[in-house]
Amino acid sequence: MSEKYLIGVDGSEQSRVALAWGLARATERGADVELLHVADDSFLSESVAFLSEAQKASEQMLNAEIEYARSLGFTGKITGNAVVGHPIAELEEASRSADLLVLGAHSGSRLAGSFFGTRAVKAAATAHCPVAVIPNNDANPNAAVVVGVDGSEASKKAIAFAAEEASFRGLALVAVYAWMPPLTPGLEYLWSEELVDSQRSAAEEAIAIGVAGLATRYPDLEIRREIVQAPPVAALVQAAEGAELVVVGSRGRGGLSRLLLGSVSHGVLQALPCPVIVTRA
């Protein structure tokens, strides 16, 4: 059974960059594509007339984006869905039947304040499938795939996803483990060189466990290990500057974590140095 990619569209430049990225990936992997346009009803009148007009406008936008997708040369199966509602809620529901949700976002240190701007962060926190957020900047084709490693279950899922991606594309996998000495005001003098070495050894062990088994499963996969003494977000963003893709794990969807993506995933999405995929825990 073919994978299905759900791609959010709104006709903007950022959205079309993500659309092109999603279509190229779907072509490579033989995936089906569904485009989704959501007319935000947050500020609409609840009258039948207003909602009816919003639905028509949403359908017109969707049809235009399907035509644009075909103009890019995509020949695979493509369907569309135009709805009126709350964008995050509609994306969450639609993601139940998708293998990957693809959204666009502005490049730079901040995501845009529109549907596919900061809401992309919320979508990544609530979706039922991995979420790809695509910046509007020059890509680095045939570069490495970077993944964050921290020993958590979320990290293990991210590593598995990133390894499969790197192997499929014939790219190197860069596994990044970032660590910082505990910062206890007034007690910095307790940190001896021996304790720092101990922390470094623990980091090496964690990254070794994180990538264990990958060489057997993907014998041709080049795996680079980077242990960096730096804040995790800064380390991943720096490693991702020359990468084709960075993969980070989310904490899951239960309770408060459903709304809080996680400081590392959130921070990487805010910087968005290259396409970022957030996997599900």
XYZ file of C-alpha atoms in Angstrom:
281
model
C 0.000 0.000 0.000
C 1.355 3.402 -0.984
C 2.231 6.006 1.592
C 0.058 9.117 1.687
C 1.456 12.606 2.068
C -0.833 15.360 3.307
C 0.316 18.788 2.099
C -1.176 22.013 3.427
C -1.746 24.633 0.731
C -2.807 28.279 0.794
C -1.434 29.698 -2.454
C 1.437 31.567 -0.787
C 5.051 31.356 -1.870
C 5.943 29.502 1.327
C 3.146 27.015 0.770
C 4.231 26.351 -2.803
C 7.821 25.717 -1.742
C 6.508 23.066 0.636
C 4.214 21.713 -2.068
C 7.121 21.294 -4.482
C 9.189 19.581 -1.751
C 6.348 17.215 -0.890
C 5.648 16.353 -4.529
C 9.326 15.622 -5.199
C 9.466 13.311 -2.197
C 6.209 11.619 -3.221
C 7.627 11.022 -6.703
C 10.775 9.436 -5.267
C 8.834 7.126 -2.989
C 5.743 6.461 -5.096
C 3.468 8.053 -2.493
C -0.053 9.353 -2.999
C -0.683 13.024 -2.278
C -3.631 14.801 -0.680
C -3.748 18.596 -0.654
C -5.626 20.310 2.154
C -6.818 23.899 2.230
C -8.521 25.204 5.353
C -10.488 28.445 5.332
C -10.062 29.700 8.887
C -13.503 30.352 10.341
C -12.191 32.057 13.488
C -13.238 35.502 12.290
C -16.121 34.526 10.035
C -19.767 35.096 10.681
C -21.586 31.906 11.597
C -24.327 32.662 9.115
C -24.970 30.047 6.440
C -24.268 32.580 3.688
C -20.824 33.507 4.981
C -19.821 29.882 5.560
C -21.066 28.911 2.116
C -18.959 31.618 0.476
C -15.949 30.568 2.547
C -16.382 26.986 1.390
C -16.528 28.089 -2.262
C -13.381 30.180 -1.846
C -11.618 27.243 -0.187
C -12.563 24.936 -3.061
C -11.335 27.467 -5.625
C -8.006 27.746 -3.826
C -7.677 23.979 -3.655
C -8.416 23.523 -7.357
C -5.842 26.166 -8.244
C -3.194 24.394 -6.155
C -3.999 21.008 -7.694
C -3.497 22.588 -11.129
C -0.234 24.102 -9.918
C 0.904 20.697 -8.632
C 0.233 19.177 -12.052
C 2.103 22.052 -13.707
C 5.187 20.990 -11.726
C 5.072 17.672 -13.550
C 3.704 15.481 -10.753
C 2.079 12.451 -12.345
C 1.166 10.448 -9.249
C -2.188 10.119 -7.534
C -3.355 13.449 -6.141
C -6.563 14.289 -4.311
C -7.750 17.363 -2.450
C -9.882 18.458 0.455
C -11.240 21.965 1.015
C -12.829 22.739 4.374
C -13.916 25.605 6.576
C -12.816 25.314 10.187
C -9.963 25.751 12.646
C -6.700 25.033 10.784
C -4.940 23.163 13.603
C -7.977 21.028 14.408
C -8.507 20.182 10.735
C -4.838 19.325 10.234
C -4.841 17.139 13.316
C -7.876 15.205 12.126
C -6.596 14.845 8.563
C -3.186 13.662 9.822
C -4.802 10.516 11.259
C -4.788 8.933 7.812
C -1.455 10.339 6.582
C 2.114 9.060 6.709
C 3.612 12.549 6.524
C 2.195 16.064 6.905
C 4.057 18.733 4.911
C 3.771 22.442 5.740
C 5.545 25.565 4.556
C 7.054 28.305 6.684
C 9.077 31.468 6.303
C 12.845 31.210 6.616
C 14.819 33.067 9.232
C 14.750 33.054 13.002
C 10.989 33.363 13.253
C 8.164 31.578 11.563
C 5.421 33.653 10.003
C 2.295 34.491 11.969
C -0.005 32.918 9.384
C -1.468 29.439 8.991
C 1.798 27.967 7.822
C 3.913 30.104 10.123
C 3.755 29.705 13.901
C 0.806 27.370 13.427
C 3.186 24.907 11.815
C 4.735 24.502 15.262
C 1.320 23.785 16.756
C 0.531 21.372 13.950
C 3.773 19.515 14.623
C 2.764 19.206 18.277
C -0.713 17.835 17.625
C -0.420 15.773 14.434
C -0.763 11.988 14.462
C 2.043 11.477 11.919
C 5.506 12.928 11.303
C 5.445 16.581 10.219
C 7.812 18.187 7.699
C 8.204 21.974 7.895
C 9.886 23.434 4.822
C 11.651 26.826 4.798
C 11.656 29.168 1.841
C 15.385 29.139 1.261
C 17.948 27.380 -0.887
C 18.108 23.645 -0.290
C 21.281 21.599 0.107
C 20.642 18.576 -2.118
C 22.751 15.473 -1.597
C 23.961 16.736 1.781
C 23.680 14.824 5.053
C 20.667 13.987 7.205
C 21.099 15.283 10.762
C 19.328 13.777 13.768
C 19.283 14.754 17.418
C 20.213 12.058 19.960
C 19.468 12.236 23.692
C 18.612 8.678 24.741
C 14.857 9.244 24.979
C 12.138 7.197 23.282
C 11.359 10.200 21.106
C 15.007 10.305 20.059
C 14.982 6.600 19.161
C 12.035 7.162 16.816
C 13.811 10.114 15.243
C 17.003 8.108 14.714
C 15.097 5.244 13.052
C 13.323 7.683 10.728
C 16.508 9.595 9.898
C 18.507 6.437 9.232
C 15.911 5.102 6.811
C 15.789 8.491 5.085
C 19.565 8.746 4.769
C 19.874 5.177 3.509
C 17.103 5.628 0.946
C 18.698 8.806 -0.397
C 22.274 7.540 -0.213
C 23.315 10.274 2.224
C 25.410 10.313 5.382
C 23.642 10.275 8.747
C 24.984 12.776 11.278
C 23.955 11.859 14.824
C 24.356 14.847 17.150
C 24.489 14.554 20.925
C 24.719 17.891 22.722
C 25.434 18.203 26.419
C 26.071 20.939 28.931
C 27.449 20.702 32.494
C 24.673 21.310 35.045
C 24.629 25.002 35.843
C 24.278 25.411 39.585
C 24.885 29.029 40.639
C 27.719 29.254 43.125
C 28.789 25.629 42.673
C 30.724 25.893 39.425
C 33.931 25.116 41.319
C 32.644 21.586 41.974
C 33.060 20.752 38.278
C 36.469 19.142 38.003
C 38.104 17.927 34.811
C 37.329 14.371 35.921
C 33.617 15.120 36.133
C 33.646 16.751 32.704
C 35.379 13.655 31.294
C 32.731 11.520 32.958
C 29.978 13.511 31.306
C 31.715 13.204 27.967
C 31.991 9.420 28.396
C 28.311 9.228 29.247
C 27.534 11.172 26.071
C 29.648 8.791 23.983
C 27.842 5.814 25.483
C 24.428 7.360 24.834
C 25.149 8.090 21.181
C 26.638 4.599 20.716
C 23.435 3.075 22.077
C 21.372 5.432 19.933
C 22.929 4.290 16.659
C 23.399 0.649 17.654
C 22.156 -1.752 15.018
C 22.069 0.777 12.191
C 25.264 -0.531 10.587
C 23.729 -4.019 10.367
C 20.410 -2.809 9.025
C 21.954 -0.317 6.606
C 25.422 -1.671 5.743
C 26.120 1.083 3.207
C 25.056 3.903 5.501
C 27.779 6.327 6.555
C 27.226 7.333 10.187
C 29.001 10.332 11.659
C 28.878 10.896 15.396
C 29.141 14.404 16.760
C 29.300 15.019 20.501
C 29.095 18.724 21.172
C 29.359 20.650 24.417
C 26.683 23.200 23.616
C 22.942 23.795 24.102
C 21.035 21.160 22.081
C 19.178 23.625 19.848
C 22.347 25.531 18.982
C 24.215 22.300 18.242
C 21.487 20.946 15.950
C 21.003 24.232 14.120
C 24.733 24.516 13.479
C 24.952 20.910 12.241
C 21.887 21.417 10.047
C 23.207 24.514 8.264
C 24.830 22.370 5.596
C 22.331 19.510 5.731
C 19.556 18.430 3.418
C 17.273 17.519 6.324
C 17.209 17.533 10.113
C 15.062 15.118 12.110
C 13.980 15.742 15.700
C 11.678 13.802 17.988
C 8.625 15.103 19.775
C 7.588 14.113 23.272
C 4.241 12.697 22.215
C 0.670 13.863 22.389
C -0.424 13.200 25.948
C -1.535 15.911 28.360
C 0.383 19.171 28.315
C 2.982 17.793 25.893
C 0.244 17.758 23.267
C 0.464 21.554 23.212
C 4.141 21.888 24.056
C 6.239 20.426 21.291
C 9.383 20.297 23.395
C 12.066 22.939 23.783
C 14.530 21.331 21.367
C 12.033 20.558 18.586
C 10.437 23.961 19.039
C 13.785 25.730 18.976
C 14.913 23.967 15.785
C 11.603 24.834 14.094
C 12.011 28.462 15.098
C 15.438 28.587 13.468
C 14.487 26.298 10.553
C 17.964 26.100 8.966
C 16.745 23.497 6.439
C 13.716 21.213 6.059
C 12.836 19.787 9.470
C 10.865 16.616 10.146
C 9.362 16.129 13.594
C 8.657 12.482 14.351
C 6.098 11.075 16.748
C 7.156 9.468 20.020
